[in-house]
């Protein structure tokens, strides 16, 4: 990445201090776009960090820049979820670098899994396409009830359910 001041790495327990900032930015970003991702609490983000299932971007001075975490279902479906970048760092390549790192971490932890990302955001769709992700229908996703329960706070949930 061009900004040498940014470090992208697997998050550690020391990064739990950013959990409220991360969830607040996720909510603000979803509201600004008029779309939504499943709402996450700071405690949930901290759990992902403590499980070693998160990637964080920070400056060398310790300023939070971006975040993404791994979600799993049935042991064979892995989503790279909750990608968020602080507004001053958007359109700088940070998001793509985070996605590359979280994909590598996902493949390391779950070598045989089907890795996917859910998004309604054009920028993330472009990143996913550039990284080789292929669009699939919802029927090709996990049918695990916990996956769909986690989607209930998404703005498109009712539409998906009405269309089965």
PDB file of N, CA and C in Angstrom, residues 79-138:
ATOM      1  N   UNK A  79     -17.231 -16.054   5.970  1.00  0.00           N
ATOM      2  CA  UNK A  79     -17.454 -14.725   5.394  1.00  0.00           C
ATOM      3  C   UNK A  79     -16.428 -13.761   5.954  1.00  0.00           C
ATOM      4  N   UNK A  80     -15.940 -12.905   5.096  1.00  0.00           N
ATOM      5  CA  UNK A  80     -15.095 -11.794   5.509  1.00  0.00           C
ATOM      6  C   UNK A  80     -16.057 -10.630   5.697  1.00  0.00           C
ATOM      7  N   UNK A  81     -16.362 -10.314   6.942  1.00  0.00           N
ATOM      8  CA  UNK A  81     -17.464  -9.418   7.274  1.00  0.00           C
ATOM      9  C   UNK A  81     -17.012  -8.135   7.943  1.00  0.00           C
ATOM     10  N   UNK A  82     -17.926  -7.174   7.936  1.00  0.00           N
ATOM     11  CA  UNK A  82     -17.742  -5.954   8.711  1.00  0.00           C
ATOM     12  C   UNK A  82     -16.611  -5.062   8.238  1.00  0.00           C
ATOM     13  N   UNK A  83     -16.264  -5.133   6.963  1.00  0.00           N
ATOM     14  CA  UNK A  83     -15.188  -4.273   6.460  1.00  0.00           C
ATOM     15  C   UNK A  83     -15.576  -2.811   6.659  1.00  0.00           C
ATOM     16  N   UNK A  84     -14.719  -2.081   7.332  1.00  0.00           N
ATOM     17  CA  UNK A  84     -14.958  -0.654   7.568  1.00  0.00           C
ATOM     18  C   UNK A  84     -13.631   0.077   7.582  1.00  0.00           C
ATOM     19  N   UNK A  85     -13.629   1.252   6.994  1.00  0.00           N
ATOM     20  CA  UNK A  85     -12.436   2.105   6.965  1.00  0.00           C
ATOM     21  C   UNK A  85     -12.845   3.486   7.460  1.00  0.00           C
ATOM     22  N   UNK A  86     -12.025   4.074   8.290  1.00  0.00           N
ATOM     23  CA  UNK A  86     -12.289   5.424   8.795  1.00  0.00           C
ATOM     24  C   UNK A  86     -12.358   6.397   7.618  1.00  0.00           C
ATOM     25  N   UNK A  87     -13.314   7.341   7.648  1.00  0.00           N
ATOM     26  CA  UNK A  87     -13.510   8.256   6.513  1.00  0.00           C
ATOM     27  C   UNK A  87     -12.242   8.921   5.962  1.00  0.00           C
ATOM     28  N   UNK A  88     -11.306   9.386   6.792  1.00  0.00           N
ATOM     29  CA  UNK A  88     -10.129  10.045   6.193  1.00  0.00           C
ATOM     30  C   UNK A  88      -9.242   9.125   5.354  1.00  0.00           C
ATOM     31  N   UNK A  89      -9.428   7.797   5.512  1.00  0.00           N
ATOM     32  CA  UNK A  89      -8.561   6.841   4.818  1.00  0.00           C
ATOM     33  C   UNK A  89      -9.261   6.134   3.659  1.00  0.00           C
ATOM     34  N   UNK A  90     -10.509   6.480   3.409  1.00  0.00           N
ATOM     35  CA  UNK A  90     -11.232   5.857   2.308  1.00  0.00           C
ATOM     36  C   UNK A  90     -10.654   6.307   0.972  1.00  0.00           C
ATOM     37  N   UNK A  91     -10.789   5.433  -0.015  1.00  0.00           N
ATOM     38  CA  UNK A  91     -10.274   5.668  -1.374  1.00  0.00           C
ATOM     39  C   UNK A  91      -8.751   5.769  -1.417  1.00  0.00           C
ATOM     40  N   UNK A  92      -8.099   5.112  -0.443  1.00  0.00           N
ATOM     41  CA  UNK A  92      -6.635   5.139  -0.396  1.00  0.00           C
ATOM     42  C   UNK A  92      -6.021   3.762  -0.642  1.00  0.00           C
ATOM     43  N   UNK A  93      -6.867   2.748  -0.821  1.00  0.00           N
ATOM     44  CA  UNK A  93      -6.363   1.387  -0.998  1.00  0.00           C
ATOM     45  C   UNK A  93      -6.341   0.576   0.279  1.00  0.00           C
ATOM     46  N   UNK A  94      -6.690   1.201   1.402  1.00  0.00           N
ATOM     47  CA  UNK A  94      -6.662   0.497   2.687  1.00  0.00           C
ATOM     48  C   UNK A  94      -7.659  -0.655   2.703  1.00  0.00           C
ATOM     49  N   UNK A  95      -8.876  -0.412   2.217  1.00  0.00           N
ATOM     50  CA  UNK A  95      -9.902  -1.455   2.245  1.00  0.00           C
ATOM     51  C   UNK A  95      -9.442  -2.699   1.481  1.00  0.00           C
ATOM     52  N   UNK A  96      -8.873  -2.502   0.321  1.00  0.00           N
ATOM     53  CA  UNK A  96      -8.412  -3.640  -0.474  1.00  0.00           C
ATOM     54  C   UNK A  96      -7.289  -4.387   0.248  1.00  0.00           C
ATOM     55  N   UNK A  97      -6.397  -3.653   0.882  1.00  0.00           N
ATOM     56  CA  UNK A  97      -5.308  -4.286   1.629  1.00  0.00           C
ATOM     57  C   UNK A  97      -5.837  -5.077   2.817  1.00  0.00           C
ATOM     58  N   UNK A  98      -6.861  -4.548   3.481  1.00  0.00           N
ATOM     59  CA  UNK A  98      -7.485  -5.273   4.587  1.00  0.00           C
ATOM     60  C   UNK A  98      -8.133  -6.556   4.065  1.00  0.00           C
ATOM     61  N   UNK A  99      -8.834  -6.455   2.925  1.00  0.00           N
ATOM     62  CA  UNK A  99      -9.488  -7.633   2.345  1.00  0.00           C
ATOM     63  C   UNK A  99      -8.462  -8.707   1.964  1.00  0.00           C
ATOM     64  N   UNK A 100      -7.336  -8.299   1.426  1.00  0.00           N
ATOM     65  CA  UNK A 100      -6.283  -9.266   1.083  1.00  0.00           C
ATOM     66  C   UNK A 100      -5.803  -9.984   2.346  1.00  0.00           C
ATOM     67  N   UNK A 101      -5.602  -9.233   3.400  1.00  0.00           N
ATOM     68  CA  UNK A 101      -5.103  -9.803   4.660  1.00  0.00           C
ATOM     69  C   UNK A 101      -6.149 -10.716   5.310  1.00  0.00           C
ATOM     70  N   UNK A 102      -7.414 -10.306   5.320  1.00  0.00           N
ATOM     71  CA  UNK A 102      -8.453 -11.129   5.952  1.00  0.00           C
ATOM     72  C   UNK A 102      -8.701 -12.395   5.139  1.00  0.00           C
ATOM     73  N   UNK A 103      -8.577 -12.302   3.817  1.00  0.00           N
ATOM     74  CA  UNK A 103      -8.718 -13.496   2.981  1.00  0.00           C
ATOM     75  C   UNK A 103      -7.604 -14.489   3.312  1.00  0.00           C
ATOM     76  N   UNK A 104      -6.387 -14.000   3.417  1.00  0.00           N
ATOM     77  CA  UNK A 104      -5.248 -14.876   3.750  1.00  0.00           C
ATOM     78  C   UNK A 104      -5.444 -15.520   5.125  1.00  0.00           C
ATOM     79  N   UNK A 105      -5.931 -14.738   6.087  1.00  0.00           N
ATOM     80  CA  UNK A 105      -6.181 -15.273   7.425  1.00  0.00           C
ATOM     81  C   UNK A 105      -7.298 -16.320   7.374  1.00  0.00           C
ATOM     82  N   UNK A 106      -8.330 -16.062   6.598  1.00  0.00           N
ATOM     83  CA  UNK A 106      -9.435 -17.016   6.448  1.00  0.00           C
ATOM     84  C   UNK A 106      -8.941 -18.326   5.849  1.00  0.00           C
ATOM     85  N   UNK A 107      -8.127 -18.218   4.816  1.00  0.00           N
ATOM     86  CA  UNK A 107      -7.608 -19.411   4.145  1.00  0.00           C
ATOM     87  C   UNK A 107      -6.668 -20.189   5.083  1.00  0.00           C
ATOM     88  N   UNK A 108      -5.897 -19.464   5.898  1.00  0.00           N
ATOM     89  CA  UNK A 108      -4.999 -20.115   6.866  1.00  0.00           C
ATOM     90  C   UNK A 108      -5.805 -20.878   7.922  1.00  0.00           C
ATOM     91  N   UNK A 109      -6.838 -20.252   8.454  1.00  0.00           N
ATOM     92  CA  UNK A 109      -7.631 -20.869   9.518  1.00  0.00           C
ATOM     93  C   UNK A 109      -8.603 -21.927   8.994  1.00  0.00           C
ATOM     94  N   UNK A 110      -9.111 -21.726   7.790  1.00  0.00           N
ATOM     95  CA  UNK A 110     -10.134 -22.599   7.213  1.00  0.00           C
ATOM     96  C   UNK A 110      -9.745 -22.938   5.771  1.00  0.00           C
ATOM     97  N   UNK A 111      -8.730 -23.793   5.597  1.00  0.00           N
ATOM     98  CA  UNK A 111      -8.169 -24.021   4.260  1.00  0.00           C
ATOM     99  C   UNK A 111      -9.141 -24.591   3.227  1.00  0.00           C
ATOM    100  N   UNK A 112     -10.179 -25.277   3.661  1.00  0.00           N
ATOM    101  CA  UNK A 112     -11.096 -25.903   2.704  1.00  0.00           C
ATOM    102  C   UNK A 112     -12.457 -25.220   2.635  1.00  0.00           C
ATOM    103  N   UNK A 113     -12.589 -24.085   3.274  1.00  0.00           N
ATOM    104  CA  UNK A 113     -13.884 -23.404   3.345  1.00  0.00           C
ATOM    105  C   UNK A 113     -14.235 -22.668   2.060  1.00  0.00           C
ATOM    106  N   UNK A 114     -15.530 -22.434   1.909  1.00  0.00           N
ATOM    107  CA  UNK A 114     -16.041 -21.548   0.862  1.00  0.00           C
ATOM    108  C   UNK A 114     -16.046 -20.157   1.475  1.00  0.00           C
ATOM    109  N   UNK A 115     -15.221 -19.275   0.943  1.00  0.00           N
ATOM    110  CA  UNK A 115     -15.081 -17.931   1.498  1.00  0.00           C
ATOM    111  C   UNK A 115     -15.917 -16.971   0.674  1.00  0.00           C
ATOM    112  N   UNK A 116     -16.707 -16.170   1.368  1.00  0.00           N
ATOM    113  CA  UNK A 116     -17.563 -15.226   0.660  1.00  0.00           C
ATOM    114  C   UNK A 116     -17.647 -13.910   1.409  1.00  0.00           C
ATOM    115  N   UNK A 117     -18.190 -12.925   0.734  1.00  0.00           N
ATOM    116  CA  UNK A 117     -18.449 -11.628   1.328  1.00  0.00           C
ATOM    117  C   UNK A 117     -19.827 -11.175   0.888  1.00  0.00           C
ATOM    118  N   UNK A 118     -20.581 -10.621   1.817  1.00  0.00           N
ATOM    119  CA  UNK A 118     -21.899 -10.073   1.489  1.00  0.00           C
ATOM    120  C   UNK A 118     -21.780  -8.564   1.484  1.00  0.00           C
ATOM    121  N   UNK A 119     -22.288  -7.948   0.435  1.00  0.00           N
ATOM    122  CA  UNK A 119     -22.227  -6.493   0.386  1.00  0.00           C
ATOM    123  C   UNK A 119     -23.299  -5.942  -0.528  1.00  0.00           C
ATOM    124  N   UNK A 120     -23.707  -4.744  -0.227  1.00  0.00           N
ATOM    125  CA  UNK A 120     -24.559  -3.984  -1.139  1.00  0.00           C
ATOM    126  C   UNK A 120     -23.822  -2.727  -1.578  1.00  0.00           C
ATOM    127  N   UNK A 121     -22.582  -2.584  -1.128  1.00  0.00           N
ATOM    128  CA  UNK A 121     -21.799  -1.399  -1.448  1.00  0.00           C
ATOM    129  C   UNK A 121     -20.978  -1.574  -2.711  1.00  0.00           C
ATOM    130  N   UNK A 122     -21.086  -0.620  -3.604  1.00  0.00           N
ATOM    131  CA  UNK A 122     -20.389  -0.693  -4.885  1.00  0.00           C
ATOM    132  C   UNK A 122     -18.870  -0.779  -4.712  1.00  0.00           C
ATOM    133  N   UNK A 123     -18.310   0.002  -3.783  1.00  0.00           N
ATOM    134  CA  UNK A 123     -16.853  -0.007  -3.587  1.00  0.00           C
ATOM    135  C   UNK A 123     -16.365  -1.392  -3.172  1.00  0.00           C
ATOM    136  N   UNK A 124     -17.082  -2.026  -2.254  1.00  0.00           N
ATOM    137  CA  UNK A 124     -16.676  -3.364  -1.797  1.00  0.00           C
ATOM    138  C   UNK A 124     -16.913  -4.395  -2.894  1.00  0.00           C
ATOM    139  N   UNK A 125     -17.978  -4.228  -3.669  1.00  0.00           N
ATOM    140  CA  UNK A 125     -18.194  -5.136  -4.803  1.00  0.00           C
ATOM    141  C   UNK A 125     -17.022  -5.079  -5.774  1.00  0.00           C
ATOM    142  N   UNK A 126     -16.530  -3.892  -6.039  1.00  0.00           N
ATOM    143  CA  UNK A 126     -15.386  -3.736  -6.940  1.00  0.00           C
ATOM    144  C   UNK A 126     -14.142  -4.400  -6.358  1.00  0.00           C
ATOM    145  N   UNK A 127     -13.890  -4.160  -5.072  1.00  0.00           N
ATOM    146  CA  UNK A 127     -12.740  -4.799  -4.418  1.00  0.00           C
ATOM    147  C   UNK A 127     -12.865  -6.310  -4.508  1.00  0.00           C
ATOM    148  N   UNK A 128     -14.045  -6.836  -4.167  1.00  0.00           N
ATOM    149  CA  UNK A 128     -14.245  -8.283  -4.219  1.00  0.00           C
ATOM    150  C   UNK A 128     -14.002  -8.831  -5.626  1.00  0.00           C
ATOM    151  N   UNK A 129     -14.508  -8.133  -6.629  1.00  0.00           N
ATOM    152  CA  UNK A 129     -14.301  -8.552  -8.012  1.00  0.00           C
ATOM    153  C   UNK A 129     -12.814  -8.535  -8.375  1.00  0.00           C
ATOM    154  N   UNK A 130     -12.126  -7.473  -7.988  1.00  0.00           N
ATOM    155  CA  UNK A 130     -10.686  -7.368  -8.260  1.00  0.00           C
ATOM    156  C   UNK A 130      -9.901  -8.495  -7.601  1.00  0.00           C
ATOM    157  N   UNK A 131     -10.397  -8.978  -6.454  1.00  0.00           N
ATOM    158  CA  UNK A 131      -9.705 -10.041  -5.726  1.00  0.00           C
ATOM    159  C   UNK A 131     -10.129 -11.442  -6.176  1.00  0.00           C
ATOM    160  N   UNK A 132     -11.037 -11.508  -7.156  1.00  0.00           N
ATOM    161  CA  UNK A 132     -11.421 -12.797  -7.702  1.00  0.00           C
ATOM    162  C   UNK A 132     -12.678 -13.416  -7.113  1.00  0.00           C
ATOM    163  N   UNK A 133     -13.355 -12.695  -6.238  1.00  0.00           N
ATOM    164  CA  UNK A 133     -14.630 -13.206  -5.735  1.00  0.00           C
ATOM    165  C   UNK A 133     -15.602 -13.269  -6.902  1.00  0.00           C
ATOM    166  N   UNK A 134     -16.482 -14.279  -6.893  1.00  0.00           N
ATOM    167  CA  UNK A 134     -17.474 -14.429  -7.940  1.00  0.00           C
ATOM    168  C   UNK A 134     -18.863 -14.295  -7.339  1.00  0.00           C
ATOM    169  N   UNK A 135     -19.765 -13.589  -8.021  1.00  0.00           N
ATOM    170  CA  UNK A 135     -21.134 -13.463  -7.503  1.00  0.00           C
ATOM    171  C   UNK A 135     -21.831 -14.823  -7.486  1.00  0.00           C
ATOM    172  N   UNK A 136     -22.616 -15.057  -6.450  1.00  0.00           N
ATOM    173  CA  UNK A 136     -23.427 -16.265  -6.349  1.00  0.00           C
ATOM    174  C   UNK A 136     -24.818 -15.866  -5.870  1.00  0.00           C
ATOM    175  N   UNK A 137     -25.758 -16.762  -6.051  1.00  0.00           N
ATOM    176  CA  UNK A 137     -27.106 -16.513  -5.567  1.00  0.00           C
ATOM    177  C   UNK A 137     -27.174 -16.847  -4.076  1.00  0.00           C
ATOM    178  N   UNK A 138     -28.181 -16.324  -3.420  1.00  0.00           N
ATOM    179  CA  UNK A 138     -28.343 -16.603  -1.992  1.00  0.00           C
ATOM    180  C   UNK A 138     -28.530 -18.086  -1.721  1.00  0.00           C
TER     181      UNK A 138
END
